Short mmCIF file of C-alpha atoms in Angstrom, two decimals:
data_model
loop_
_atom_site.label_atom_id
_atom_site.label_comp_id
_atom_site.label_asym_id
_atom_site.label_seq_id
_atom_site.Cartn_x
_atom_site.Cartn_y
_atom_site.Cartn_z
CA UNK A 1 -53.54 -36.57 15.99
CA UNK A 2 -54.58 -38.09 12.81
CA UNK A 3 -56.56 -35.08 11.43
CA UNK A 4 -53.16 -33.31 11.86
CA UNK A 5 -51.45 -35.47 10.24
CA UNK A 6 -53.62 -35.87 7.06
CA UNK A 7 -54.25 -31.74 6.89
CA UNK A 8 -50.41 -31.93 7.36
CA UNK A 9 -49.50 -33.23 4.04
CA UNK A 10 -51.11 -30.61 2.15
CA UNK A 11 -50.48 -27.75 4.76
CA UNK A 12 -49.72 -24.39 2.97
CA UNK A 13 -46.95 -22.06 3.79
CA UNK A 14 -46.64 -18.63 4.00
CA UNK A 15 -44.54 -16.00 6.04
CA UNK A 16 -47.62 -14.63 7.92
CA UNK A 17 -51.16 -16.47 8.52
CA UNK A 18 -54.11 -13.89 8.94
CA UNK A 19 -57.56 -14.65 10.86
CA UNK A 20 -59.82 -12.74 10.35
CA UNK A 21 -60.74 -10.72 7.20
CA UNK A 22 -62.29 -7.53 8.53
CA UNK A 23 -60.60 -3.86 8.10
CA UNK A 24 -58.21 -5.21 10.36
CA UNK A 25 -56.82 -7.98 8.78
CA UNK A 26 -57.16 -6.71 5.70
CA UNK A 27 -54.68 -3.74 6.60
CA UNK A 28 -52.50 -5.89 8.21
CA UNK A 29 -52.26 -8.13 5.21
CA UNK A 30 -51.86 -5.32 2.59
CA UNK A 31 -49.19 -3.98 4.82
CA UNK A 32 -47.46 -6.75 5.54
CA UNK A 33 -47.86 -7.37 1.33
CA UNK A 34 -46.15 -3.97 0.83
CA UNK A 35 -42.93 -5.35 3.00
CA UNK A 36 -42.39 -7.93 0.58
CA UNK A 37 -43.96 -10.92 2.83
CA UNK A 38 -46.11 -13.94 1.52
CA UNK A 39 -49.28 -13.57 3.38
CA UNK A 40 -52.63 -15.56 3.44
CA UNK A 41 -55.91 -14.38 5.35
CA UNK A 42 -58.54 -16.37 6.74
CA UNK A 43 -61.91 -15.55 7.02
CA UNK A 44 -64.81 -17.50 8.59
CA UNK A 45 -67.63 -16.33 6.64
CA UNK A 46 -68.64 -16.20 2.76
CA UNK A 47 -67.53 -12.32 3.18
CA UNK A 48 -64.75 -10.21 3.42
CA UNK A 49 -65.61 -6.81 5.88
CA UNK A 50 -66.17 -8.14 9.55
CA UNK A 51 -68.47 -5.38 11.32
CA UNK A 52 -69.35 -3.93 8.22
CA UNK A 53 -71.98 -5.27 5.80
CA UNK A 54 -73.35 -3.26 2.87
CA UNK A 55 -77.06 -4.18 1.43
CA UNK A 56 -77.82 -3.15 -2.28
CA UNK A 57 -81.38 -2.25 -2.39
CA UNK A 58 -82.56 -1.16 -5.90
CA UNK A 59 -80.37 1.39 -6.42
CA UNK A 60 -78.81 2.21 -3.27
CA UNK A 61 -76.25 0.73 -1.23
CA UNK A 62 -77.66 0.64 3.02
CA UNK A 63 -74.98 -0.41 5.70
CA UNK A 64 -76.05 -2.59 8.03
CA UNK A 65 -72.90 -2.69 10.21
CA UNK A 66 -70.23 0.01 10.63
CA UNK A 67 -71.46 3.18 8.54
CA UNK A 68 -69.11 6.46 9.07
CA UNK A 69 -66.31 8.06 9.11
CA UNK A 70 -65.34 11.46 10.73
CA UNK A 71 -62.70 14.12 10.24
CA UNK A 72 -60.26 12.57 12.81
CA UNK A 73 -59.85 9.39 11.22
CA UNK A 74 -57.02 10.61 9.64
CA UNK A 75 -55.69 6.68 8.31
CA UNK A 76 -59.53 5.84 6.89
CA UNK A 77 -60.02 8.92 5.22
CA UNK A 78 -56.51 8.38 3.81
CA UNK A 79 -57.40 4.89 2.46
CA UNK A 80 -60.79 6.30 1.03
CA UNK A 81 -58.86 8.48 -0.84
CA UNK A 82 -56.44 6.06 -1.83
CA UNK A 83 -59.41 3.58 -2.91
CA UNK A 84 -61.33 6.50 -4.75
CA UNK A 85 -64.39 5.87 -2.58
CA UNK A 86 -67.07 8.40 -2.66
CA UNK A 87 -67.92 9.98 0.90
CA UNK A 88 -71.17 12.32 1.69
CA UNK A 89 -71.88 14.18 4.53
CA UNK A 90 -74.85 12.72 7.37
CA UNK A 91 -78.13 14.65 6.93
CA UNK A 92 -78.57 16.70 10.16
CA UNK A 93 -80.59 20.07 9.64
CA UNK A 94 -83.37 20.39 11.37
CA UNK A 95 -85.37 20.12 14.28
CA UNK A 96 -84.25 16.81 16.45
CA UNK A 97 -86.63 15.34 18.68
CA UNK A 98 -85.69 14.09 22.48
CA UNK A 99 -87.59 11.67 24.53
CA UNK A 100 -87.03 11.28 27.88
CA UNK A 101 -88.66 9.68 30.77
CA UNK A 102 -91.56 9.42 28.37
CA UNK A 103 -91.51 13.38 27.52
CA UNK A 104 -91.05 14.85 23.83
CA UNK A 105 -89.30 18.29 23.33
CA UNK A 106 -87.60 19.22 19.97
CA UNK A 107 -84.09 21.32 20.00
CA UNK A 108 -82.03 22.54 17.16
CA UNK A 109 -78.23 22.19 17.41
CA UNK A 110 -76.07 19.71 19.11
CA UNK A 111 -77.30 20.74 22.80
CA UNK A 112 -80.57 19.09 23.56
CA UNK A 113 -83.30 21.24 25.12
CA UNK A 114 -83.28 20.83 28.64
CA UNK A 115 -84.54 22.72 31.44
CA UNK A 116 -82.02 25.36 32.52
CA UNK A 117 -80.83 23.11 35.61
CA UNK A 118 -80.39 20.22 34.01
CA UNK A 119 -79.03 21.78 31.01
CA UNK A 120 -76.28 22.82 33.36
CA UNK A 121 -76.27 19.85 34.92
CA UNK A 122 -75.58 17.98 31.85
CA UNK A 123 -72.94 20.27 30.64
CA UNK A 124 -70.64 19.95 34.12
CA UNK A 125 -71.12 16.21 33.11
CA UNK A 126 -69.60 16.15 29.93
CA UNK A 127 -67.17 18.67 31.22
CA UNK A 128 -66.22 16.36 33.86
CA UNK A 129 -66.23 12.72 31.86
CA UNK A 130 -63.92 14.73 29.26
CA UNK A 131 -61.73 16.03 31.87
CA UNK A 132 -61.30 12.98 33.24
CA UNK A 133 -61.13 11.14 30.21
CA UNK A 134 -58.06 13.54 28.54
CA UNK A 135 -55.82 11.97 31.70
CA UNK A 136 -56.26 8.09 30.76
CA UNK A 137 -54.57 7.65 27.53
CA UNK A 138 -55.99 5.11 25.82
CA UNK A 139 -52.31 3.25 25.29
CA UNK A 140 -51.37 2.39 28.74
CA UNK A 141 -54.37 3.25 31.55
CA UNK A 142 -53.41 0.29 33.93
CA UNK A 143 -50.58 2.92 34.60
CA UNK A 144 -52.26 5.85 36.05
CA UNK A 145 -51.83 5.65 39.71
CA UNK A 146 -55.46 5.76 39.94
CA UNK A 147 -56.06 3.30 37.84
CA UNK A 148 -57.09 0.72 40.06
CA UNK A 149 -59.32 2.86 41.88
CA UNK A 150 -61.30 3.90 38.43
CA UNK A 151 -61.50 0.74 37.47
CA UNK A 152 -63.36 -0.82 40.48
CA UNK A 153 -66.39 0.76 39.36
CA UNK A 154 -68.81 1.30 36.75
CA UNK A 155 -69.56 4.09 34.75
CA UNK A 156 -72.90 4.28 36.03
CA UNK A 157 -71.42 4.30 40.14
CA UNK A 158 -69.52 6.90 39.15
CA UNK A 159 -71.75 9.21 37.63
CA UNK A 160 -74.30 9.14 40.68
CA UNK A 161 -71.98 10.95 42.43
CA UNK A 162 -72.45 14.36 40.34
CA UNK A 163 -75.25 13.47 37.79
CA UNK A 164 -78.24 13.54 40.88
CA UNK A 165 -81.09 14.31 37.88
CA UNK A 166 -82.71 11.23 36.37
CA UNK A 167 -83.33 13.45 32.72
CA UNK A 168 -79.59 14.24 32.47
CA UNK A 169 -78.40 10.61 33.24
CA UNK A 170 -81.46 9.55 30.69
CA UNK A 171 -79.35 11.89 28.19
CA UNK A 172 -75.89 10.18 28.95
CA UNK A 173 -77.41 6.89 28.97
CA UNK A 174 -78.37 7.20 25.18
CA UNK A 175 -74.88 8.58 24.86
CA UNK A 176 -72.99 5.11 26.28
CA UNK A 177 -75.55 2.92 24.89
CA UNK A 178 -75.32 3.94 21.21
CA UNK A 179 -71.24 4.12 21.59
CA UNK A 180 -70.69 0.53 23.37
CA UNK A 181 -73.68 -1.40 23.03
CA UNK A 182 -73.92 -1.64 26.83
CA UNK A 183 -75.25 -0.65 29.64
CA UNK A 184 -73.36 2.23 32.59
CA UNK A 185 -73.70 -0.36 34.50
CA UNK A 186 -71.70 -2.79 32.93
CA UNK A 187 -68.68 -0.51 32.28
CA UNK A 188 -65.41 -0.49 34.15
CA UNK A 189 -64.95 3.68 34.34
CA UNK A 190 -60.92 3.18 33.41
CA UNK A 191 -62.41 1.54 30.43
CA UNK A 192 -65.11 3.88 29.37
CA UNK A 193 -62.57 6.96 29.83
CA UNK A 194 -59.96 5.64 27.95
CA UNK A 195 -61.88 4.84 24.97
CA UNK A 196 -63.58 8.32 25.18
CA UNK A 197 -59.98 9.46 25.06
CA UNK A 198 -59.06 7.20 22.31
CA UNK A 199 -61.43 8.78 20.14
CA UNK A 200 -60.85 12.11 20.97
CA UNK A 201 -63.56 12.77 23.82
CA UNK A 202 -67.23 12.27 24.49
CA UNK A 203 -68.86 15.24 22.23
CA UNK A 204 -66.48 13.57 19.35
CA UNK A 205 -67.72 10.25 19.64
CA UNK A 206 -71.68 11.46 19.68
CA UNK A 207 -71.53 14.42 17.46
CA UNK A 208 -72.31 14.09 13.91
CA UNK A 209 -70.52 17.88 12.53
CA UNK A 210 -67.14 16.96 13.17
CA UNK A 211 -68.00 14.25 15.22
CA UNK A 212 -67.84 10.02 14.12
CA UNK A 213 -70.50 10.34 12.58
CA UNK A 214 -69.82 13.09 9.96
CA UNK A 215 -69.86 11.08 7.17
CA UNK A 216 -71.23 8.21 5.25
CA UNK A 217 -69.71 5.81 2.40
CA UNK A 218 -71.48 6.16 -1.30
CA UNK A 219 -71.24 2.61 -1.97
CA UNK A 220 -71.19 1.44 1.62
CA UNK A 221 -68.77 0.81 4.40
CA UNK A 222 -67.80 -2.66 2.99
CA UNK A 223 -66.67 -1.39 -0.09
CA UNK A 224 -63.28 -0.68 2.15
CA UNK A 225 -62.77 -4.12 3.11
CA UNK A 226 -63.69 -5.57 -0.47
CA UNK A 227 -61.24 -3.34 -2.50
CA UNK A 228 -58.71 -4.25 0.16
CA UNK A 229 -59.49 -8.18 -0.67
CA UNK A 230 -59.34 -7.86 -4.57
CA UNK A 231 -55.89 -6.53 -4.17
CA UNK A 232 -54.93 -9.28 -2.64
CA UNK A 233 -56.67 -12.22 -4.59
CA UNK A 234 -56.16 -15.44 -4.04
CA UNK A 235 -54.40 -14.20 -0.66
CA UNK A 236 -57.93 -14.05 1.01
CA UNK A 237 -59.65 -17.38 1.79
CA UNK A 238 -63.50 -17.31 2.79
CA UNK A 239 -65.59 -20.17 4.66
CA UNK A 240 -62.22 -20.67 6.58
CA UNK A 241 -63.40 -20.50 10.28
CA UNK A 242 -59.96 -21.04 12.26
CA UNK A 243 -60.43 -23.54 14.86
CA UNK A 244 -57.21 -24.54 16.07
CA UNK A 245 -53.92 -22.80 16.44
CA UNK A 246 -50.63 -24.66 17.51
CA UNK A 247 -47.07 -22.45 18.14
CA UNK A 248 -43.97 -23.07 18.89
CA UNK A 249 -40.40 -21.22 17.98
CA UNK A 250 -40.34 -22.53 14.69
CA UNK A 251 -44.02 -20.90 13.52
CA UNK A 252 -47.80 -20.89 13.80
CA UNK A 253 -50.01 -23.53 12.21
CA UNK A 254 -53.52 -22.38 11.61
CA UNK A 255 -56.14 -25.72 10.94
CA UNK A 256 -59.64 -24.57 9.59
CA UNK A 257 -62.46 -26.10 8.47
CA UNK A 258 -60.93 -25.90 4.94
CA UNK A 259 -57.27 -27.04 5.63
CA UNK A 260 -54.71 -26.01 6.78
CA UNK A 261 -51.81 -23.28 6.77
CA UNK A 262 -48.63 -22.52 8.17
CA UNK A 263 -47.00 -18.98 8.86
CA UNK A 264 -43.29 -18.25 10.42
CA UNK A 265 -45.85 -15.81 12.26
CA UNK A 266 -49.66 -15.65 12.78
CA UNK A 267 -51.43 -12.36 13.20
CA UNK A 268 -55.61 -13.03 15.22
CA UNK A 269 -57.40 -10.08 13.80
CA UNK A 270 -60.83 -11.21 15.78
CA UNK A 271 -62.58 -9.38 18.62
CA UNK A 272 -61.00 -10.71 21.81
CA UNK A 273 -64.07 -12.89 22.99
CA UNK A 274 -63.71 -14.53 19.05
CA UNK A 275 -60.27 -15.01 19.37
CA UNK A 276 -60.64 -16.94 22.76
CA UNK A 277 -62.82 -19.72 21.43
CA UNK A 278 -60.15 -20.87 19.49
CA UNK A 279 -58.15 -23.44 21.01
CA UNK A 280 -54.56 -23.15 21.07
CA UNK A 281 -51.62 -25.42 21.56
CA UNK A 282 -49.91 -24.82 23.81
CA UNK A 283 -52.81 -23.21 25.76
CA UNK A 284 -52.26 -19.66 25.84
CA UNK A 285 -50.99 -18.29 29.58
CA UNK A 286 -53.35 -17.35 31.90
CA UNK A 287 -53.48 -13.33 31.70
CA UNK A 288 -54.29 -13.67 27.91
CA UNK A 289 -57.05 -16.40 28.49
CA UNK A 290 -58.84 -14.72 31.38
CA UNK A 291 -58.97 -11.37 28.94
CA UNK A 292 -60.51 -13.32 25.97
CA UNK A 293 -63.03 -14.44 29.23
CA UNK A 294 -63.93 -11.24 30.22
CA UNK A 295 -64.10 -8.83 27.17
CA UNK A 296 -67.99 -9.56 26.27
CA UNK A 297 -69.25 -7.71 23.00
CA UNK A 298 -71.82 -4.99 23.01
CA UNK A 299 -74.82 -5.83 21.51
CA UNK A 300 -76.65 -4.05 18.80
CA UNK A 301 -79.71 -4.58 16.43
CA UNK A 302 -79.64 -2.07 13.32
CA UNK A 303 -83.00 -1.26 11.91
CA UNK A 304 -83.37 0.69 8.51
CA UNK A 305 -86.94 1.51 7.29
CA UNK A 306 -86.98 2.81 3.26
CA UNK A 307 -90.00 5.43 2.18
CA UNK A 308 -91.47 6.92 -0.36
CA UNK A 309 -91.08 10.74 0.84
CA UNK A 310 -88.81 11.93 3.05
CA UNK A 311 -92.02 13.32 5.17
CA UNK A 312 -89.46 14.18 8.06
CA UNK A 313 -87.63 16.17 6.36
CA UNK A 314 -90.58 18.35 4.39
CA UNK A 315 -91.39 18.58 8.30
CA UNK A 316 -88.85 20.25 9.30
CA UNK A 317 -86.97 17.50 11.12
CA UNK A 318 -83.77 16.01 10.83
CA UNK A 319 -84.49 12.55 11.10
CA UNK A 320 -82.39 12.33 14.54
CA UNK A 321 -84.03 11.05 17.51
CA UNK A 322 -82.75 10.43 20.59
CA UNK A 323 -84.74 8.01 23.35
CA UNK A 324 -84.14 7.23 26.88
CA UNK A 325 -86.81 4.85 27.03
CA UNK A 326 -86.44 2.44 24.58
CA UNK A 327 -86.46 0.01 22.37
CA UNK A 328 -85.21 2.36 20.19
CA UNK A 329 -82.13 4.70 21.54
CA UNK A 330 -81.15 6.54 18.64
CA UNK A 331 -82.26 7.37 15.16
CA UNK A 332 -80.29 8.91 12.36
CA UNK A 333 -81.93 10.04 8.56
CA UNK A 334 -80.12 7.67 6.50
CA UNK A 335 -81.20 8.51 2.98
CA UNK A 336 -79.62 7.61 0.04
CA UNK A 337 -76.57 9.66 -1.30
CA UNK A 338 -78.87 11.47 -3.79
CA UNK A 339 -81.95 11.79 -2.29
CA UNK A 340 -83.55 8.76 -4.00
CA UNK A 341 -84.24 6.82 -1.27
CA UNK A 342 -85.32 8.27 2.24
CA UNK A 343 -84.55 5.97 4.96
CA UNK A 344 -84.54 6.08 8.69
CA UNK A 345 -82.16 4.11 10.80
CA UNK A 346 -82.80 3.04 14.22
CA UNK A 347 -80.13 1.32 17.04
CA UNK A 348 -81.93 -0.82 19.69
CA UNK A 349 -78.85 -1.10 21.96
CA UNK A 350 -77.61 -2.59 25.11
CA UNK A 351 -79.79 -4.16 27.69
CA UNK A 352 -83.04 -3.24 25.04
CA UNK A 353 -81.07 -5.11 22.30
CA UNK A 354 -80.63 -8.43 24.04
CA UNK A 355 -84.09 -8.23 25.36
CA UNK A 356 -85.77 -7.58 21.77
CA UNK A 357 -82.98 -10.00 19.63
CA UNK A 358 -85.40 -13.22 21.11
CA UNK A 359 -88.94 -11.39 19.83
CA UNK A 360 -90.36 -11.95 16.49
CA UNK A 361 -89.01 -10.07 13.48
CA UNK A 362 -92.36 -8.96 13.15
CA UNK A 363 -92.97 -7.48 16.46
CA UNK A 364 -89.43 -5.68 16.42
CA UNK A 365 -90.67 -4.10 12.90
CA UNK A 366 -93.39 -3.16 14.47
CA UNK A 367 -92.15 -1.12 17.34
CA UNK A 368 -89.39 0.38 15.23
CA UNK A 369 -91.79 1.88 13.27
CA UNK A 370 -94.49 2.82 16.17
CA UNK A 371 -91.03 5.05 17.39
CA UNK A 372 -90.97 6.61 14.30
CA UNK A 373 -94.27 7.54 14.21
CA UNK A 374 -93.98 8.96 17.67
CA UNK A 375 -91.28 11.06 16.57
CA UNK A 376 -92.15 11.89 13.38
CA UNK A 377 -95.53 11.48 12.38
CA UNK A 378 -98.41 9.10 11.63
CA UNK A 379 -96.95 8.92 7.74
CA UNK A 380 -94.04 6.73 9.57
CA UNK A 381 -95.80 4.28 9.37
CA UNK A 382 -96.24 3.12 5.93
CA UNK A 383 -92.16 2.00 5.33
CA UNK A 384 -92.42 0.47 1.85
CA UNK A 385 -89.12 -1.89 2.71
CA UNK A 386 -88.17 -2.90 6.56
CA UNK A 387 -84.78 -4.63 7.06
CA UNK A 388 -82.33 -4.97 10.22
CA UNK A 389 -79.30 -6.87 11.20
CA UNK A 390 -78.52 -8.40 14.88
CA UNK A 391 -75.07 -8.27 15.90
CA UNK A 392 -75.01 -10.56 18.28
CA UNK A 393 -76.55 -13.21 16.67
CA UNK A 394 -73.66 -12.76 14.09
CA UNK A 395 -71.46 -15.85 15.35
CA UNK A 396 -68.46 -14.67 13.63
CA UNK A 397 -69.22 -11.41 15.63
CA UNK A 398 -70.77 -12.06 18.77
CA UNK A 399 -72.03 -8.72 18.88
CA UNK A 400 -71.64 -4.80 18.03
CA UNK A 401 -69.76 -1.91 17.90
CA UNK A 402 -67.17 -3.24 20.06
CA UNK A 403 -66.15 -5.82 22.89
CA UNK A 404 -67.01 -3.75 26.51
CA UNK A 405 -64.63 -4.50 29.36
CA UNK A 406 -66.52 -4.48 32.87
CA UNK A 407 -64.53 -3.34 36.16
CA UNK A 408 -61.80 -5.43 37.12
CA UNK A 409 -60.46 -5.97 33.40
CA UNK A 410 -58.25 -3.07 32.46
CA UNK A 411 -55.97 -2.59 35.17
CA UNK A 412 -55.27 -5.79 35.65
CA UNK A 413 -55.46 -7.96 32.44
CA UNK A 414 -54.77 -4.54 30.00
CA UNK A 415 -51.08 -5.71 29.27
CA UNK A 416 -51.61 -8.40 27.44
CA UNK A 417 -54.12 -7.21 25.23
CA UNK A 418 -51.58 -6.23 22.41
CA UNK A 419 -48.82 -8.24 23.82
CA UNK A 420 -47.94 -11.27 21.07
CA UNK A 421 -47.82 -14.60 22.70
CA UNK A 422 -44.60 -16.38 21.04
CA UNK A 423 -45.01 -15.73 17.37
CA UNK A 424 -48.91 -14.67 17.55
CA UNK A 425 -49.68 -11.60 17.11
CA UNK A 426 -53.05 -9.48 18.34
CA UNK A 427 -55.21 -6.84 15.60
CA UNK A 428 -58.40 -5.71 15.75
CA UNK A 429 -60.02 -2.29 16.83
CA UNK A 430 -60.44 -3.40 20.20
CA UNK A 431 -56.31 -3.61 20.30
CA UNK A 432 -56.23 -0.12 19.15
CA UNK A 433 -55.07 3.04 20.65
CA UNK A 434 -56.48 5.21 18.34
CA UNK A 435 -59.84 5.13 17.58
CA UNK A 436 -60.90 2.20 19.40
CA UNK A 437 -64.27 0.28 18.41
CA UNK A 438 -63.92 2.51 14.98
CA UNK A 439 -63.22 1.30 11.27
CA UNK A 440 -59.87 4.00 12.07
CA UNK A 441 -59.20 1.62 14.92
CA UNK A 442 -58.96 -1.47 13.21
CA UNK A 443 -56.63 0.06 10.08
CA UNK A 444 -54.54 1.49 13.26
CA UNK A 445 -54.56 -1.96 14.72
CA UNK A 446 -53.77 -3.50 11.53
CA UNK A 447 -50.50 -1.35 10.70
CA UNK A 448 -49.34 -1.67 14.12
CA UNK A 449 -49.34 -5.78 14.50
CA UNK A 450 -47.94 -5.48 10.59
CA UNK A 451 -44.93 -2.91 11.78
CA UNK A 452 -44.55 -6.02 14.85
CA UNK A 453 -44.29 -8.64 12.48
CA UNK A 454 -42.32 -7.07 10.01
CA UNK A 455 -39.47 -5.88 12.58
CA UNK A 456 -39.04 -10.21 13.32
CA UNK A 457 -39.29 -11.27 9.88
#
């Protein structure tokens, strides 16, 4: 007790204690700042952001986190323009390039070339998933009376059922991959539909033309985040890991490894799996602490290679590759705002990205580039710059785009994933409705768990 005691005497109060300064945090801070509440945010790193991380190189600003935004995101595009961020659309004319079960073929548009079959094959698929996915709203699944039934198996069970060619599963295995991090196999399907729902269906969520990944921030992802933390100054403290929380009716004190604060309320804006390795007093009831258990995060490593020419391009390519095969999954042209700097971007995701995370930097670089050059040409080879970011070995992360929920999870533990615990309150995109996994999630999350705690203050 004596650490208490000692942090005790120069414990800080506020009305609302933060953890966690990513986009969700953030909102919820500047929203609860709006409503005329004192509000301090905690953040366990030397950054402000969470997910998203921008890199200045030379000129240019690369993301190595979170990177887009798309024409449904209705609250992030609003807060770009509020913020006077410049936007730019995702470079995709051209020919794209598809490679699976070890066999190249090239297609133009958003429907890869497949053999007639399979082509149909593919499209009954997506037909299906989105069908099915436009009947679990992402608010309150555990409610559909089939919920319990969809969520005893995995995305992957499911789909043998109608998907019966290996090609066309290859296809939707890129898909699920790039969007969770994870594996069909590892997916509750009450889970996986909801969250297609959430973001407006499957084609939405992989599409770049009016799809998530539409476009792309002109000084990077993070600037979001940053702007949101120089409104709020001193509010924001960095290098302020919260490792213990104790509650009771009269507040929320928040001990960290650089003191200690006190809120009438506490809002945890961490991924779920985060937010369970702090310890709590009292201990937080069972539903909540088995949910923190089982809500792993995806994992993702983000490769960018810069160039001197964008060769793809003079090619005739797009710079947008998709793989079955791995290590690479998916590939995007992620050149520089003006054309300055041609880059490529490549996810090694899931299963592939917890299998190459152990290798040497080198040997990753290596078969990054040795994709490229299967794609693209021999010229791929000679990247004059070559830098990449693991998510999962991020520990104030744990992984990336988002925490994946196996079978089992949702229908039963779903409840009290946004449902406060005394006066502690749950943000974060993987709390969201809207949008989950996506920057637009965590604003949403943000706003909501600030409307919560504004209606009890």
């Amino acid at each position: 007790m004596h650490h208490q005691d000692s942090s005790a005497k120069q414990m800080v109060s506020v009305d609302v204690v933060i953890v966690g300064a990513g986009l969700a945090g953030l909102t919820a801070a500047s929203a609860l700042a709006r409503a005329g509440a004192s509000t301090v945010v905690l953040e366990a790193r030397d950054r402000v952001g969470g997910r998203t991380l921008s890199r200045q190189v030379g000129s240019t600003v690369f993301d190595l986190g979170g990177q887009w935004l798309g024409p449904g995101q209705l609250r992030l595009n609003r807060l770009v323009r509020e913020l006077g961020l410049r936007t730019f659309p995702t470079h995709d004319e051209g020919t794209k390039v598809m490679d699976v079960d070890g066999r190249l073929s090239t297609y133009t548009g958003t429907i890869p070339s497949l053999p007639l079959l399979q082509l149909l094959q593919m499209q009954l698929a997506m037909t299906v998933v989105d069908r099915y996915s436009a009947r679990v709203p992402a608010e309150q699944p555990w409610q559909l009376p089939r919920a319990a039934h969809w969520d005893a198996i995995t995305v992957d069970a499911w789909r043998r059922r109608f998907i019966r060619n290996p090609a066309v599963r290859g296809v939707m295995d890129v898909a699920v991959r790039t969007v969770f991090g994870a594996e069909a196999a590892e997916l509750s399907l009450l889970y996986f539909l909801a969250y297609l729902n959430a973001g407006g269906g499957m084609m939405r969520l992989v599409e770049i033309r009016n799809g998530a990944q539409q476009d792309r921030f002109v000084d990077g992802a993070q600037a979001v985040s940053k702007q949101l933390a120089a409104a709020l100054g001193e509010g924001v403290v960095l290098r302020a890991a919260a490792r213990r929380i104790e509650h009771s009716g009269d507040g929320v004190s928040v001990f960290t490894d650089s003191g200690a604060w006190h809120g009438r309320y506490a809002v945890v804006a961490v991924p779920p799996l985060l937010a369970g390795r702090i310890v709590y007093d009292p201990a937080l009831p069972a539903p909540r602490d088995a949910l923190t258990q089982r809500f792993p995060m995806g994992a993702t490593i983000k490769c960018i290679a810069l160039y001197e020419r964008a060769f793809w391009r003079e090619r005739g390519f797009s710079g947008e590759a998709i793989c079955s095969g791995g290590p690479v999954t998916v590939v995007f042209d992620n050149t520089s705002h003006d054309g300055t700097q041609p880059a490529l971007l490549a996810f090694i995701v899931g299963q592939a990205a917890r299998d190459w995370s152990a290798r040497p930097a080198a040997e990753r670089r290596r078969a990054v580039l040795q994709a490229y050059v299967r794609f693209f040409g021999a010229e791929a080879e000679h990247a004059i710059d070559y830098f990449e970011q693991d998510w999962s070995a991020e520990p104030w992360s744990g992984g990336c785009p988002v925490g994946v929920m196996a079978p089992g999870t949702l229908s039963q533990l779903g409840p009290t994933l946004r449902q406060p615990v005394g006066r502690i309150h749950w943000a974060g995109t993987e709390t969201a409705v809207e949008w989950t996994g996506y920057l637009e999630g965590a604003i949403e999350s943000g706003e909501r768990a600030a409307r919560e705690v504004v209606a009890r203050l």
